Short mmCIF file of C-alpha atoms in Angstrom, two decimals:
data_model
loop_
_atom_site.label_atom_id
_atom_site.label_comp_id
_atom_site.label_asym_id
_atom_site.label_seq_id
_atom_site.Cartn_x
_atom_site.Cartn_y
_atom_site.Cartn_z
CA MET A 1479 -25.13 -8.47 -8.65
CA LYS A 1480 -23.18 -11.39 -10.17
CA GLY A 1481 -20.33 -13.33 -8.20
CA PRO A 1482 -17.03 -11.18 -7.50
CA ILE A 1483 -14.77 -10.05 -9.60
CA GLY A 1484 -12.39 -9.75 -7.33
CA ILE A 1485 -11.31 -10.80 -3.86
CA GLY A 1486 -8.66 -9.37 -1.67
CA ASN A 1487 -7.68 -9.29 2.14
CA THR A 1488 -10.67 -7.03 3.50
CA ALA A 1489 -13.14 -6.92 0.82
CA GLU A 1490 -15.08 -8.27 -2.47
CA ILE A 1491 -15.01 -6.04 -5.95
CA TYR A 1492 -18.77 -6.81 -7.44
CA LEU A 1493 -19.48 -4.95 -10.18
CA ASN A 1494 -23.16 -3.74 -10.41
CA ASP A 1495 -26.19 -3.45 -12.96
CA ALA A 1496 -25.42 -0.11 -13.75
CA GLY A 1497 -21.56 -0.94 -14.73
CA HIS A 1498 -20.18 0.88 -11.73
CA ALA A 1499 -17.36 -1.17 -8.63
CA VAL A 1500 -19.09 -2.29 -5.42
CA LYS A 1501 -16.10 -2.44 -2.40
CA VAL A 1502 -17.88 -4.97 -0.01
CA TYR A 1503 -16.15 -5.66 3.36
CA LYS A 1504 -15.87 -9.21 4.40
CA GLU A 1505 -17.46 -9.98 8.21
CA GLY A 1506 -15.46 -8.25 11.08
CA PHE A 1507 -14.85 -4.85 10.27
CA PRO A 1508 -15.81 -1.52 11.90
CA ALA A 1509 -19.00 -0.70 10.74
CA ASP A 1510 -17.48 2.43 10.10
CA GLU A 1511 -14.51 0.98 7.76
CA ALA A 1512 -16.11 1.75 4.25
CA LEU A 1513 -17.46 4.92 5.46
CA LYS A 1514 -13.13 5.75 6.43
CA GLU A 1515 -12.48 4.50 3.02
CA ALA A 1516 -14.41 6.02 1.02
CA GLU A 1517 -13.98 9.67 2.64
CA LYS A 1518 -10.11 8.93 2.40
CA GLN A 1519 -10.66 8.11 -1.75
CA ARG A 1520 -12.75 11.40 -2.17
CA TYR A 1521 -10.05 13.24 -0.66
CA ILE A 1522 -7.33 11.51 -2.34
CA HIS A 1523 -9.06 12.72 -5.39
CA PHE A 1524 -9.48 15.77 -4.44
CA LEU A 1525 -5.69 15.82 -4.30
CA GLY A 1526 -5.55 15.36 -8.03
CA ILE A 1527 -4.68 11.71 -8.00
CA PRO A 1528 -5.83 9.19 -10.89
CA VAL A 1529 -8.29 7.28 -8.99
CA PRO A 1530 -11.85 5.76 -9.60
CA GLU A 1531 -14.45 8.03 -7.76
CA VAL A 1532 -16.12 7.27 -4.75
CA LEU A 1533 -19.94 7.53 -5.95
CA GLU A 1534 -22.58 6.47 -3.05
CA LEU A 1535 -21.98 4.18 0.22
CA THR A 1536 -24.64 1.18 0.65
CA THR A 1537 -24.79 -2.28 1.96
CA PHE A 1538 -25.24 -5.53 0.35
CA ASN A 1539 -26.68 -8.39 2.52
CA GLY A 1540 -26.25 -6.66 4.96
CA ARG A 1541 -22.79 -5.78 4.42
CA GLN A 1542 -21.05 -2.29 4.58
CA ALA A 1543 -19.89 -1.12 1.05
CA PHE A 1544 -19.35 1.58 -0.80
CA VAL A 1545 -19.86 2.53 -4.73
CA MET A 1546 -17.03 3.33 -7.44
CA GLU A 1547 -16.35 3.77 -11.21
CA TYR A 1548 -15.11 1.07 -12.64
CA ILE A 1549 -11.86 1.33 -14.06
CA LYS A 1550 -11.62 -1.48 -17.31
CA GLY A 1551 -8.23 -2.36 -18.35
CA GLU A 1552 -4.82 -5.07 -17.11
CA THR A 1553 -2.99 -4.07 -14.77
CA LEU A 1554 0.67 -3.15 -14.98
CA GLY A 1555 1.78 -6.56 -13.36
CA ASP A 1556 -0.82 -8.55 -15.64
CA LEU A 1557 1.10 -6.68 -18.12
CA ALA A 1558 4.46 -7.78 -16.90
CA MET A 1559 3.73 -11.38 -16.14
CA LYS A 1560 2.77 -11.64 -19.66
CA ASP A 1561 6.24 -10.29 -21.59
CA ARG A 1562 8.96 -10.06 -18.44
CA THR A 1563 11.22 -8.23 -21.50
CA LEU A 1564 8.97 -5.29 -20.45
CA LEU A 1565 9.95 -5.60 -16.32
CA GLU A 1566 12.10 -2.45 -16.31
CA ASP A 1567 9.67 -0.51 -18.34
CA TYR A 1568 6.57 -1.15 -16.16
CA LEU A 1569 8.66 -1.26 -13.00
CA SER A 1570 9.79 3.05 -14.18
CA VAL A 1571 6.38 3.62 -14.77
CA SER A 1572 5.08 2.78 -11.89
CA VAL A 1573 8.15 4.30 -9.61
CA GLU A 1574 7.09 7.16 -11.73
CA ILE A 1575 3.66 7.18 -10.44
CA GLN A 1576 4.69 6.79 -6.53
CA MET A 1577 6.75 9.75 -7.03
CA MET A 1578 3.79 11.81 -8.40
CA ILE A 1579 2.11 10.46 -5.15
CA HIS A 1580 5.30 11.21 -3.18
CA GLU A 1581 4.88 15.02 -4.46
CA LYS A 1582 1.81 15.67 -2.33
CA GLU A 1583 0.95 17.09 0.99
CA ALA A 1584 -1.57 14.91 2.42
CA PRO A 1585 -2.67 16.52 6.03
CA GLY A 1586 -5.91 15.29 5.84
CA LEU A 1587 -4.81 11.90 6.15
CA GLU A 1588 -4.41 9.87 9.16
CA PRO A 1589 -0.21 10.16 10.31
CA MET A 1590 1.58 7.76 9.77
CA ARG A 1591 3.19 7.92 12.91
CA ASP A 1592 -0.06 7.29 14.38
CA LYS A 1593 -1.10 3.83 11.75
CA LEU A 1594 2.17 2.09 12.53
CA THR A 1595 2.40 2.88 16.38
CA ARG A 1596 -1.56 1.62 16.39
CA GLN A 1597 -0.40 -1.54 14.27
CA LEU A 1598 3.06 -2.13 15.93
CA GLN A 1599 0.96 -2.33 19.21
CA ASP A 1600 -1.08 -5.46 18.65
CA VAL A 1601 1.46 -7.53 17.03
CA PRO A 1602 1.42 -11.37 19.58
CA PRO A 1603 5.02 -12.93 18.06
CA LEU A 1604 7.08 -9.59 19.09
CA SER A 1605 7.82 -8.54 22.81
CA SER A 1606 7.51 -6.12 25.10
CA GLU A 1607 11.28 -5.40 24.24
CA GLU A 1608 11.01 -5.41 21.07
CA LYS A 1609 8.12 -3.07 21.02
CA VAL A 1610 9.62 -0.38 22.59
CA GLY A 1611 12.35 -0.84 20.25
CA LEU A 1612 10.25 0.12 16.98
CA LEU A 1613 7.76 2.30 18.48
CA LYS A 1614 10.92 4.08 19.33
CA GLN A 1615 12.44 4.48 15.89
CA VAL A 1616 8.19 5.56 14.87
CA GLU A 1617 8.54 8.76 17.04
CA GLN A 1618 11.37 9.36 14.33
CA LEU A 1619 9.56 9.38 11.13
CA SER A 1620 9.04 12.92 9.25
CA GLY A 1621 6.62 14.46 6.58
CA THR A 1622 2.94 15.07 5.61
CA LYS A 1623 3.28 13.07 2.16
CA LEU A 1624 0.78 11.07 0.87
CA CYS A 1625 1.86 7.77 1.32
CA HIS A 1626 -0.14 4.85 -1.04
CA GLY A 1627 0.79 1.97 1.56
CA ASP A 1628 0.30 -0.71 -0.63
CA LEU A 1629 1.76 0.40 -3.96
CA HIS A 1630 3.02 -2.19 -6.36
CA LEU A 1631 2.31 -3.36 -10.14
CA PHE A 1632 -1.07 -5.63 -9.59
CA ASN A 1633 -2.67 -1.49 -7.84
CA LEU A 1634 -2.01 0.00 -10.82
CA VAL A 1635 -4.33 -0.28 -13.77
CA GLU A 1636 -3.88 0.90 -17.92
CA THR A 1637 -6.89 1.82 -19.21
CA GLU A 1638 -7.75 4.24 -22.69
CA ASP A 1639 -7.01 7.65 -20.37
CA GLY A 1640 -3.20 6.50 -18.68
CA ILE A 1641 -2.52 4.93 -15.40
CA ARG A 1642 -5.38 4.77 -12.13
CA VAL A 1643 -3.79 4.27 -8.72
CA LEU A 1644 -6.22 1.87 -6.71
CA ASP A 1645 -6.23 0.02 -3.34
CA TRP A 1646 -5.78 3.30 -1.01
CA VAL A 1647 -7.18 1.70 2.37
CA ASP A 1648 -4.01 1.78 3.64
CA ALA A 1649 -2.82 5.52 2.62
CA SER A 1650 -1.31 7.98 5.04
CA SER A 1651 0.53 11.36 5.61
CA GLY A 1652 3.98 10.35 6.25
CA ASP A 1653 7.69 9.76 5.92
CA ILE A 1654 8.37 9.02 1.77
CA ARG A 1655 10.75 6.85 3.14
CA ALA A 1656 8.76 4.34 4.98
CA ASP A 1657 6.34 4.21 2.31
CA VAL A 1658 8.96 3.26 -0.28
CA VAL A 1659 10.19 0.59 1.64
CA ARG A 1660 6.72 -1.06 2.38
CA THR A 1661 6.35 -1.40 -1.25
CA TYR A 1662 9.78 -3.40 -1.53
CA LEU A 1663 8.98 -5.80 1.14
CA LEU A 1664 5.51 -6.77 -0.71
CA TYR A 1665 8.05 -7.46 -4.23
CA VAL A 1666 10.11 -9.15 -1.47
CA GLY A 1667 7.28 -11.38 -0.69
CA PHE A 1668 6.52 -12.08 -4.40
CA ASP A 1669 9.93 -11.68 -6.27
CA GLN A 1670 13.22 -10.82 -3.94
CA GLU A 1671 14.61 -9.51 -8.40
CA ILE A 1672 11.72 -7.45 -9.17
CA ALA A 1673 11.84 -6.10 -5.42
CA GLU A 1674 15.84 -5.31 -6.33
CA GLN A 1675 15.13 -3.91 -10.13
CA TYR A 1676 12.35 -1.17 -8.36
CA LEU A 1677 14.25 -0.31 -5.14
CA ALA A 1678 17.39 1.17 -7.45
CA LEU A 1679 14.78 2.44 -9.66
CA TYR A 1680 13.29 4.48 -7.49
CA CYS A 1681 16.63 5.56 -5.68
CA GLU A 1682 18.16 6.36 -9.17
CA LYS A 1683 14.72 8.34 -9.81
CA SER A 1684 14.36 10.25 -7.13
CA GLU A 1685 17.85 10.50 -5.47
CA VAL A 1686 16.65 9.03 -2.62
CA ASP A 1687 19.42 7.16 -0.40
CA ARG A 1688 18.81 3.05 -0.21
CA ASP A 1689 20.27 2.84 2.80
CA GLU A 1690 17.60 5.68 4.40
CA VAL A 1691 14.81 3.61 2.87
CA LEU A 1692 16.26 0.41 4.25
CA GLN A 1693 16.46 1.72 7.90
CA TRP A 1694 12.71 1.48 7.48
CA GLN A 1695 12.64 -2.49 6.81
CA ALA A 1696 12.08 -3.54 10.77
CA VAL A 1697 9.01 -1.15 11.35
CA ILE A 1698 6.98 -1.83 8.46
CA ALA A 1699 7.83 -5.30 8.19
CA GLY A 1700 6.60 -5.61 11.73
CA ALA A 1701 3.54 -2.98 11.39
CA ARG A 1702 2.94 -5.71 8.12
CA LEU A 1703 2.58 -8.82 10.79
CA SER A 1704 -0.58 -6.93 12.10
CA GLU A 1705 -2.22 -7.64 8.91
CA ASN A 1706 -2.06 -11.25 9.18
CA VAL A 1707 -2.62 -11.27 5.11
CA PRO A 1708 -3.22 -15.07 4.01
CA GLY A 1709 0.16 -16.42 2.62
CA GLU A 1710 2.12 -14.03 3.98
CA ASP A 1711 5.81 -15.62 5.19
CA ALA A 1712 5.26 -14.39 8.84
CA ASP A 1713 8.68 -15.99 10.04
CA ARG A 1714 10.76 -13.95 7.14
CA LEU A 1715 8.26 -10.54 8.37
CA LEU A 1716 9.77 -11.41 12.20
CA GLY A 1717 13.13 -11.91 11.38
CA ILE A 1718 13.70 -8.64 9.72
CA VAL A 1719 12.01 -7.37 12.87
CA ARG A 1720 14.32 -8.99 15.06
CA GLN A 1721 17.40 -8.63 12.70
CA GLY A 1722 16.80 -4.37 12.21
CA VAL A 1723 16.18 -4.09 16.23
CA LYS A 1724 19.69 -5.84 16.99
CA GLY A 1725 20.81 -3.75 14.88
CA ARG A 1726 19.82 -0.62 16.20
CA ILE A 1727 21.10 -2.23 20.09
CA ALA A 1728 24.21 -3.11 18.47
CA LYS A 1729 24.83 0.73 17.61
#
């Protein structure tokens, strides 16, 4: 295989001689990480979500990997950046896709409560008091809906057969409001205006209350800190956490 066609925080994507995508994990992950993500993606495919089909587990230069269908097309993010006049239309499409995802029950995935609890317990910048406050709020999460965990315009690919949804490594079964605020915070780190457009569209189309979404900002920002994403503004996330914890204490 030639050089990677995509590089993410956890893995690199290659194109093999058969025309399939190969997701190769970086060093340092648990030995079953590829297996877990492959099984997760197969489950989501079974639920009827338009995701790349997983073909097989493999290794590449001693690293764990899995082979999947290669999705040819442009992301909605790339298309929107080419023509900003179409941004709201693409955001509207993304919201409709996210709402379709949120309609699915996903009892076969890791519960969002468990995932967030594990992440929040592993954030060095947070004090014990801050962690306790966030973990108490996590206990109030409800629902077993399919939550993508990383949905944004750059994970949606327009193909000849419709839009396909990529990158399900952070998917869980849980509360759609927390999933929406996760997307909102990802956009805030990229462009505040896009973030506000997205949230307004989601709340309008779904009739979910904006304040019910934003109440989960501190929890999701805290969990995001545990991921150590290169280029992420950790101080901004920490500020969201501390403002949220302080606000809850004041109540």
